[in-house]
CSV table of C-alpha atoms in Angstrom, one decimal:
chain,number,residue,atom,x,y,z
A,1,UNK,CA,-80.2,-123.6,-15.6
A,2,UNK,CA,-80.6,-127.1,-14.8
A,3,UNK,CA,-79.2,-128.2,-11.3
A,4,UNK,CA,-76.5,-130.5,-13.0
A,5,UNK,CA,-75.1,-127.3,-14.6
A,6,UNK,CA,-75.3,-125.2,-11.3
A,7,UNK,CA,-73.2,-128.1,-9.7
A,8,UNK,CA,-70.6,-128.0,-12.6
A,9,UNK,CA,-70.0,-124.7,-13.6
A,10,UNK,CA,-67.2,-123.7,-15.9
A,11,UNK,CA,-64.1,-122.3,-14.2
A,12,UNK,CA,-62.2,-120.1,-16.5
A,13,UNK,CA,-58.6,-119.5,-15.1
A,14,UNK,CA,-56.1,-117.0,-16.5
A,15,UNK,CA,-52.7,-118.1,-16.0
A,16,UNK,CA,-50.5,-116.4,-13.4
A,17,UNK,CA,-47.9,-115.9,-16.4
A,18,UNK,CA,-50.6,-114.4,-18.5
A,19,UNK,CA,-48.0,-111.7,-19.8
A,20,UNK,CA,-45.9,-114.5,-21.1
A,21,UNK,CA,-48.9,-116.3,-22.7
A,22,UNK,CA,-50.1,-113.1,-24.5
A,23,UNK,CA,-46.9,-112.4,-25.9
A,24,UNK,CA,-46.4,-115.7,-27.4
A,25,UNK,CA,-47.4,-116.6,-30.9
A,26,UNK,CA,-50.3,-119.3,-31.5
A,27,UNK,CA,-49.1,-122.7,-30.9
A,28,UNK,CA,-48.2,-124.7,-34.1
A,29,UNK,CA,-48.6,-128.0,-32.5
A,30,UNK,CA,-49.3,-130.1,-29.4
A,31,UNK,CA,-45.9,-129.7,-28.0
A,32,UNK,CA,-45.9,-126.0,-28.2
A,33,UNK,CA,-49.2,-125.7,-26.4
A,34,UNK,CA,-47.7,-128.3,-23.6
A,35,UNK,CA,-44.7,-126.0,-23.6
A,36,UNK,CA,-47.1,-123.0,-22.7
A,37,UNK,CA,-48.9,-125.0,-20.0
A,38,UNK,CA,-45.5,-126.1,-18.5
A,39,UNK,CA,-44.6,-122.4,-18.3
A,40,UNK,CA,-47.4,-121.8,-15.9
A,41,UNK,CA,-47.2,-125.0,-13.9
A,42,UNK,CA,-44.2,-127.2,-14.8
A,43,UNK,CA,-45.2,-129.5,-11.8
A,44,UNK,CA,-48.3,-131.1,-13.7
A,45,UNK,CA,-48.4,-133.5,-16.5
A,46,UNK,CA,-50.4,-132.5,-19.6
A,47,UNK,CA,-51.6,-134.4,-22.7
A,48,UNK,CA,-53.6,-133.1,-25.5
A,49,UNK,CA,-56.3,-135.2,-26.5
A,50,UNK,CA,-57.5,-133.7,-29.6
A,51,UNK,CA,-60.0,-130.8,-30.7
A,52,UNK,CA,-62.9,-130.3,-28.8
A,53,UNK,CA,-66.5,-129.4,-29.7
A,54,UNK,CA,-65.9,-125.9,-28.1
A,55,UNK,CA,-64.5,-123.9,-31.3
A,56,UNK,CA,-60.9,-122.8,-30.6
A,57,UNK,CA,-60.6,-125.3,-27.8
A,58,UNK,CA,-58.6,-128.7,-27.2
A,59,UNK,CA,-59.5,-131.4,-24.9
A,60,UNK,CA,-56.8,-131.6,-22.2
A,61,UNK,CA,-56.0,-134.2,-19.6
A,62,UNK,CA,-53.9,-133.2,-16.6
A,63,UNK,CA,-52.5,-136.2,-14.8
A,64,UNK,CA,-55.2,-138.6,-14.8
A,65,UNK,CA,-58.0,-136.0,-15.0
A,66,UNK,CA,-59.5,-135.4,-18.8
A,67,UNK,CA,-62.1,-132.9,-17.8
A,68,UNK,CA,-59.9,-129.9,-19.0
A,69,UNK,CA,-60.0,-127.7,-22.2
A,70,UNK,CA,-57.3,-125.4,-23.2
A,71,UNK,CA,-57.7,-122.6,-26.0
A,72,UNK,CA,-55.5,-122.9,-29.2
A,73,UNK,CA,-53.7,-119.9,-28.4
A,74,UNK,CA,-52.7,-121.0,-24.9
A,75,UNK,CA,-54.3,-118.3,-23.1
A,76,UNK,CA,-57.2,-119.9,-21.4
A,77,UNK,CA,-57.8,-123.0,-19.5
A,78,UNK,CA,-61.3,-124.5,-18.6
A,79,UNK,CA,-62.2,-126.9,-16.0
A,80,UNK,CA,-65.7,-128.4,-16.0
A,81,UNK,CA,-68.5,-130.1,-18.1
A,82,UNK,CA,-69.5,-128.9,-21.3
A,83,UNK,CA,-73.1,-129.2,-22.4
A,84,UNK,CA,-74.4,-129.2,-25.9
A,85,UNK,CA,-77.9,-127.2,-26.0
A,86,UNK,CA,-80.4,-129.4,-27.7
A,87,UNK,CA,-84.4,-129.6,-28.4
A,88,UNK,CA,-85.7,-129.5,-24.7
A,89,UNK,CA,-82.6,-130.9,-23.2
A,90,UNK,CA,-78.9,-130.5,-22.3
A,91,UNK,CA,-76.5,-133.3,-23.0
A,92,UNK,CA,-72.9,-133.7,-21.5
A,93,UNK,CA,-70.6,-133.6,-24.4
A,94,UNK,CA,-67.7,-135.4,-22.5
A,95,UNK,CA,-70.1,-138.2,-21.2
A,96,UNK,CA,-71.1,-138.9,-24.8
A,97,UNK,CA,-67.7,-139.4,-26.0
A,98,UNK,CA,-66.4,-141.1,-23.0
A,99,UNK,CA,-69.3,-143.8,-23.3
A,100,UNK,CA,-68.0,-144.9,-26.5
A,101,UNK,CA,-64.3,-145.1,-25.2
A,102,UNK,CA,-65.6,-147.3,-22.2
A,103,UNK,CA,-67.5,-149.4,-24.5
A,104,UNK,CA,-64.4,-150.1,-26.6
A,105,UNK,CA,-62.3,-150.8,-23.8
A,106,UNK,CA,-64.9,-153.3,-22.3
A,107,UNK,CA,-64.9,-155.2,-25.5
A,108,UNK,CA,-61.4,-155.4,-25.7
A,109,UNK,CA,-60.9,-157.0,-22.3
A,110,UNK,CA,-60.0,-160.9,-22.2
A,111,UNK,CA,-63.1,-162.4,-20.1
A,112,UNK,CA,-60.6,-164.9,-18.6
A,113,UNK,CA,-59.2,-162.1,-16.7
A,114,UNK,CA,-62.4,-161.0,-15.1
A,115,UNK,CA,-64.2,-162.5,-12.2
A,116,UNK,CA,-67.8,-163.3,-13.8
A,117,UNK,CA,-71.1,-164.0,-12.0
A,118,UNK,CA,-73.3,-165.3,-14.7
A,119,UNK,CA,-77.2,-164.8,-14.9
A,120,UNK,CA,-79.1,-167.6,-13.7
A,121,UNK,CA,-80.9,-168.3,-17.1
A,122,UNK,CA,-80.8,-166.2,-20.3
A,123,UNK,CA,-78.6,-163.3,-20.2
A,124,UNK,CA,-80.5,-160.2,-20.7
A,125,UNK,CA,-77.9,-157.5,-19.9
A,126,UNK,CA,-74.2,-157.4,-18.8
A,127,UNK,CA,-72.5,-154.9,-16.6
A,128,UNK,CA,-69.0,-154.4,-15.8
A,129,UNK,CA,-67.9,-153.3,-12.3
A,130,UNK,CA,-64.8,-151.6,-11.3
A,131,UNK,CA,-64.6,-152.8,-7.6
A,132,UNK,CA,-62.4,-152.4,-4.5
A,133,UNK,CA,-62.6,-155.4,-2.1
A,134,UNK,CA,-62.6,-153.1,1.1
A,135,UNK,CA,-64.9,-150.3,-0.3
A,136,UNK,CA,-68.1,-150.5,1.8
A,137,UNK,CA,-70.4,-149.7,-1.0
A,138,UNK,CA,-68.8,-152.4,-3.1
A,139,UNK,CA,-69.4,-154.9,-0.6
A,140,UNK,CA,-73.1,-153.6,-0.4
A,141,UNK,CA,-73.5,-153.9,-4.3
A,142,UNK,CA,-72.0,-157.4,-4.2
A,143,UNK,CA,-74.9,-158.5,-2.0
A,144,UNK,CA,-77.2,-157.4,-4.8
A,145,UNK,CA,-75.3,-159.8,-7.3
A,146,UNK,CA,-77.7,-162.8,-6.6
A,147,UNK,CA,-80.7,-160.6,-7.3
A,148,UNK,CA,-79.0,-159.1,-10.5
A,149,UNK,CA,-78.3,-162.7,-11.7
A,150,UNK,CA,-81.8,-163.8,-11.0
A,151,UNK,CA,-83.1,-160.9,-13.3
A,152,UNK,CA,-80.9,-161.9,-16.2
A,153,UNK,CA,-77.9,-159.7,-15.5
A,154,UNK,CA,-74.3,-160.8,-15.8
A,155,UNK,CA,-71.9,-159.1,-13.5
A,156,UNK,CA,-68.3,-158.9,-14.6
A,157,UNK,CA,-65.7,-157.6,-11.9
A,158,UNK,CA,-62.7,-155.5,-12.8
A,159,UNK,CA,-60.2,-154.9,-10.0
A,160,UNK,CA,-59.7,-151.2,-8.8
A,161,UNK,CA,-58.0,-151.1,-5.4
A,162,UNK,CA,-58.3,-147.4,-4.9
A,163,UNK,CA,-55.2,-147.2,-2.5
A,164,UNK,CA,-52.9,-148.3,-5.4
A,165,UNK,CA,-50.8,-151.0,-6.2
A,166,UNK,CA,-48.8,-151.2,-3.0
A,167,UNK,CA,-51.9,-151.6,-0.9
A,168,UNK,CA,-53.4,-154.4,1.0
A,169,UNK,CA,-56.6,-153.9,-1.1
A,170,UNK,CA,-54.5,-154.8,-4.1
A,171,UNK,CA,-53.2,-157.8,-2.3
A,172,UNK,CA,-56.6,-159.1,-1.5
A,173,UNK,CA,-57.7,-158.5,-5.2
A,174,UNK,CA,-54.7,-160.3,-6.5
A,175,UNK,CA,-55.4,-163.1,-4.0
A,176,UNK,CA,-59.1,-163.4,-5.2
A,177,UNK,CA,-57.8,-163.3,-9.0
A,178,UNK,CA,-55.2,-165.9,-8.1
A,179,UNK,CA,-57.6,-168.2,-6.4
A,180,UNK,CA,-58.7,-171.6,-7.6
A,181,UNK,CA,-62.3,-170.2,-7.2
A,182,UNK,CA,-62.1,-166.5,-7.8
A,183,UNK,CA,-65.8,-166.0,-7.4
A,184,UNK,CA,-65.9,-167.8,-3.8
A,185,UNK,CA,-62.6,-165.8,-2.9
A,186,UNK,CA,-63.8,-162.5,-3.9
A,187,UNK,CA,-67.2,-163.1,-2.0
A,188,UNK,CA,-65.2,-164.2,1.0
A,189,UNK,CA,-62.9,-161.2,1.0
A,190,UNK,CA,-66.1,-158.8,0.5
A,191,UNK,CA,-67.7,-160.6,3.5
A,192,UNK,CA,-64.5,-159.7,5.6
A,193,UNK,CA,-62.6,-163.0,5.7
A,194,UNK,CA,-59.0,-161.9,5.7
A,195,UNK,CA,-57.6,-165.2,4.2
A,196,UNK,CA,-54.0,-165.6,3.6
A,197,UNK,CA,-52.5,-163.7,0.5
A,198,UNK,CA,-51.9,-165.5,-2.7
A,199,UNK,CA,-49.8,-164.6,-5.6
A,200,UNK,CA,-49.6,-165.8,-9.2
A,201,UNK,CA,-48.4,-164.8,-12.6
A,202,UNK,CA,-51.4,-162.5,-13.3
A,203,UNK,CA,-51.0,-159.1,-14.3
A,204,UNK,CA,-54.7,-158.6,-14.7
A,205,UNK,CA,-55.4,-156.9,-11.5
A,206,UNK,CA,-52.5,-154.1,-12.1
A,207,UNK,CA,-53.8,-153.8,-15.7
A,208,UNK,CA,-57.5,-153.4,-14.7
A,209,UNK,CA,-56.4,-150.8,-12.2
A,210,UNK,CA,-54.7,-148.7,-14.9
A,211,UNK,CA,-57.4,-149.1,-17.4
A,212,UNK,CA,-59.7,-147.6,-14.8
A,213,UNK,CA,-57.5,-144.7,-14.3
A,214,UNK,CA,-57.3,-144.2,-18.1
A,215,UNK,CA,-61.2,-144.5,-18.1
A,216,UNK,CA,-61.5,-141.5,-15.5
A,217,UNK,CA,-62.3,-144.0,-12.9
A,218,UNK,CA,-61.9,-142.5,-9.3
A,219,UNK,CA,-64.2,-144.1,-7.1
A,220,UNK,CA,-66.0,-147.4,-6.6
A,221,UNK,CA,-68.3,-149.2,-7.4
A,222,UNK,CA,-68.2,-147.7,-10.9
A,223,UNK,CA,-70.7,-149.5,-13.1
A,224,UNK,CA,-70.3,-149.5,-16.8
A,225,UNK,CA,-73.4,-150.5,-19.1
A,226,UNK,CA,-73.3,-152.3,-22.3
A,227,UNK,CA,-73.5,-148.8,-24.2
A,228,UNK,CA,-70.5,-147.5,-22.1
A,229,UNK,CA,-72.6,-145.5,-19.8
A,230,UNK,CA,-71.2,-144.9,-16.3
A,231,UNK,CA,-73.4,-145.5,-13.3
A,232,UNK,CA,-71.3,-144.2,-10.3
A,233,UNK,CA,-71.9,-145.6,-6.9
A,234,UNK,CA,-73.8,-148.1,-5.2
A,235,UNK,CA,-77.4,-149.0,-6.6
A,236,UNK,CA,-79.9,-151.7,-5.7
A,237,UNK,CA,-80.6,-154.6,-8.2
A,238,UNK,CA,-84.0,-153.2,-8.7
A,239,UNK,CA,-82.8,-149.6,-9.5
A,240,UNK,CA,-80.0,-151.0,-11.8
A,241,UNK,CA,-82.4,-153.1,-13.8
A,242,UNK,CA,-84.9,-150.3,-14.1
A,243,UNK,CA,-81.9,-148.1,-15.5
A,244,UNK,CA,-81.2,-151.0,-18.1
A,245,UNK,CA,-84.7,-151.2,-19.0
A,246,UNK,CA,-85.3,-154.6,-17.7
A,247,UNK,CA,-88.1,-153.3,-15.4
A,248,UNK,CA,-90.6,-150.7,-15.8
């Protein structure tokens, strides 16, 4: 088996209330299925996302994590990645679907709500980056932006303060977005310049943070390519341009 699959094995859990589940009938709708899940763990929030590629299973979101599957009879819960066996390779089913979701989400964002570092000349590619001002690897990635711009890559920043909307990271992000010169302000904060906090009427930072949660973003930097693919973590400008096919 490939290494990626060994690192992401299926974990099949039988509910501690198995006797209750076995005695119940097959759920007629999403709510009945959620009720079964609630009978096992009432402290969690569940959302049925729809039928999955595994026969007899539905995609399930628990809290902000959408990497679960529940059987249509409510007896089994799967946690992990599903791989489609193809000719010569394994493909991650969830990632393929999520790429389209991310692509559509990025296309609907108002560009006026983003902090954009444009390509120096002709734009050859665009990346959207969920960033946390206080994240060390986000700061490291920001130092690669001039090289990315020189290579024809436009960098669009979205705010994702990992500590939440009550944190200093959120206040810094809000200050950058509210600044008269957002690019300069964002750069100053990433360079460790703790300037006075600003406030304005924008909801962009909070909305982008919530969007990140909906898209399954849990760490930063989270780089989304034009096709919706997710590149997690720090990459050099050279590595990113190779991933995007701009360099061999």
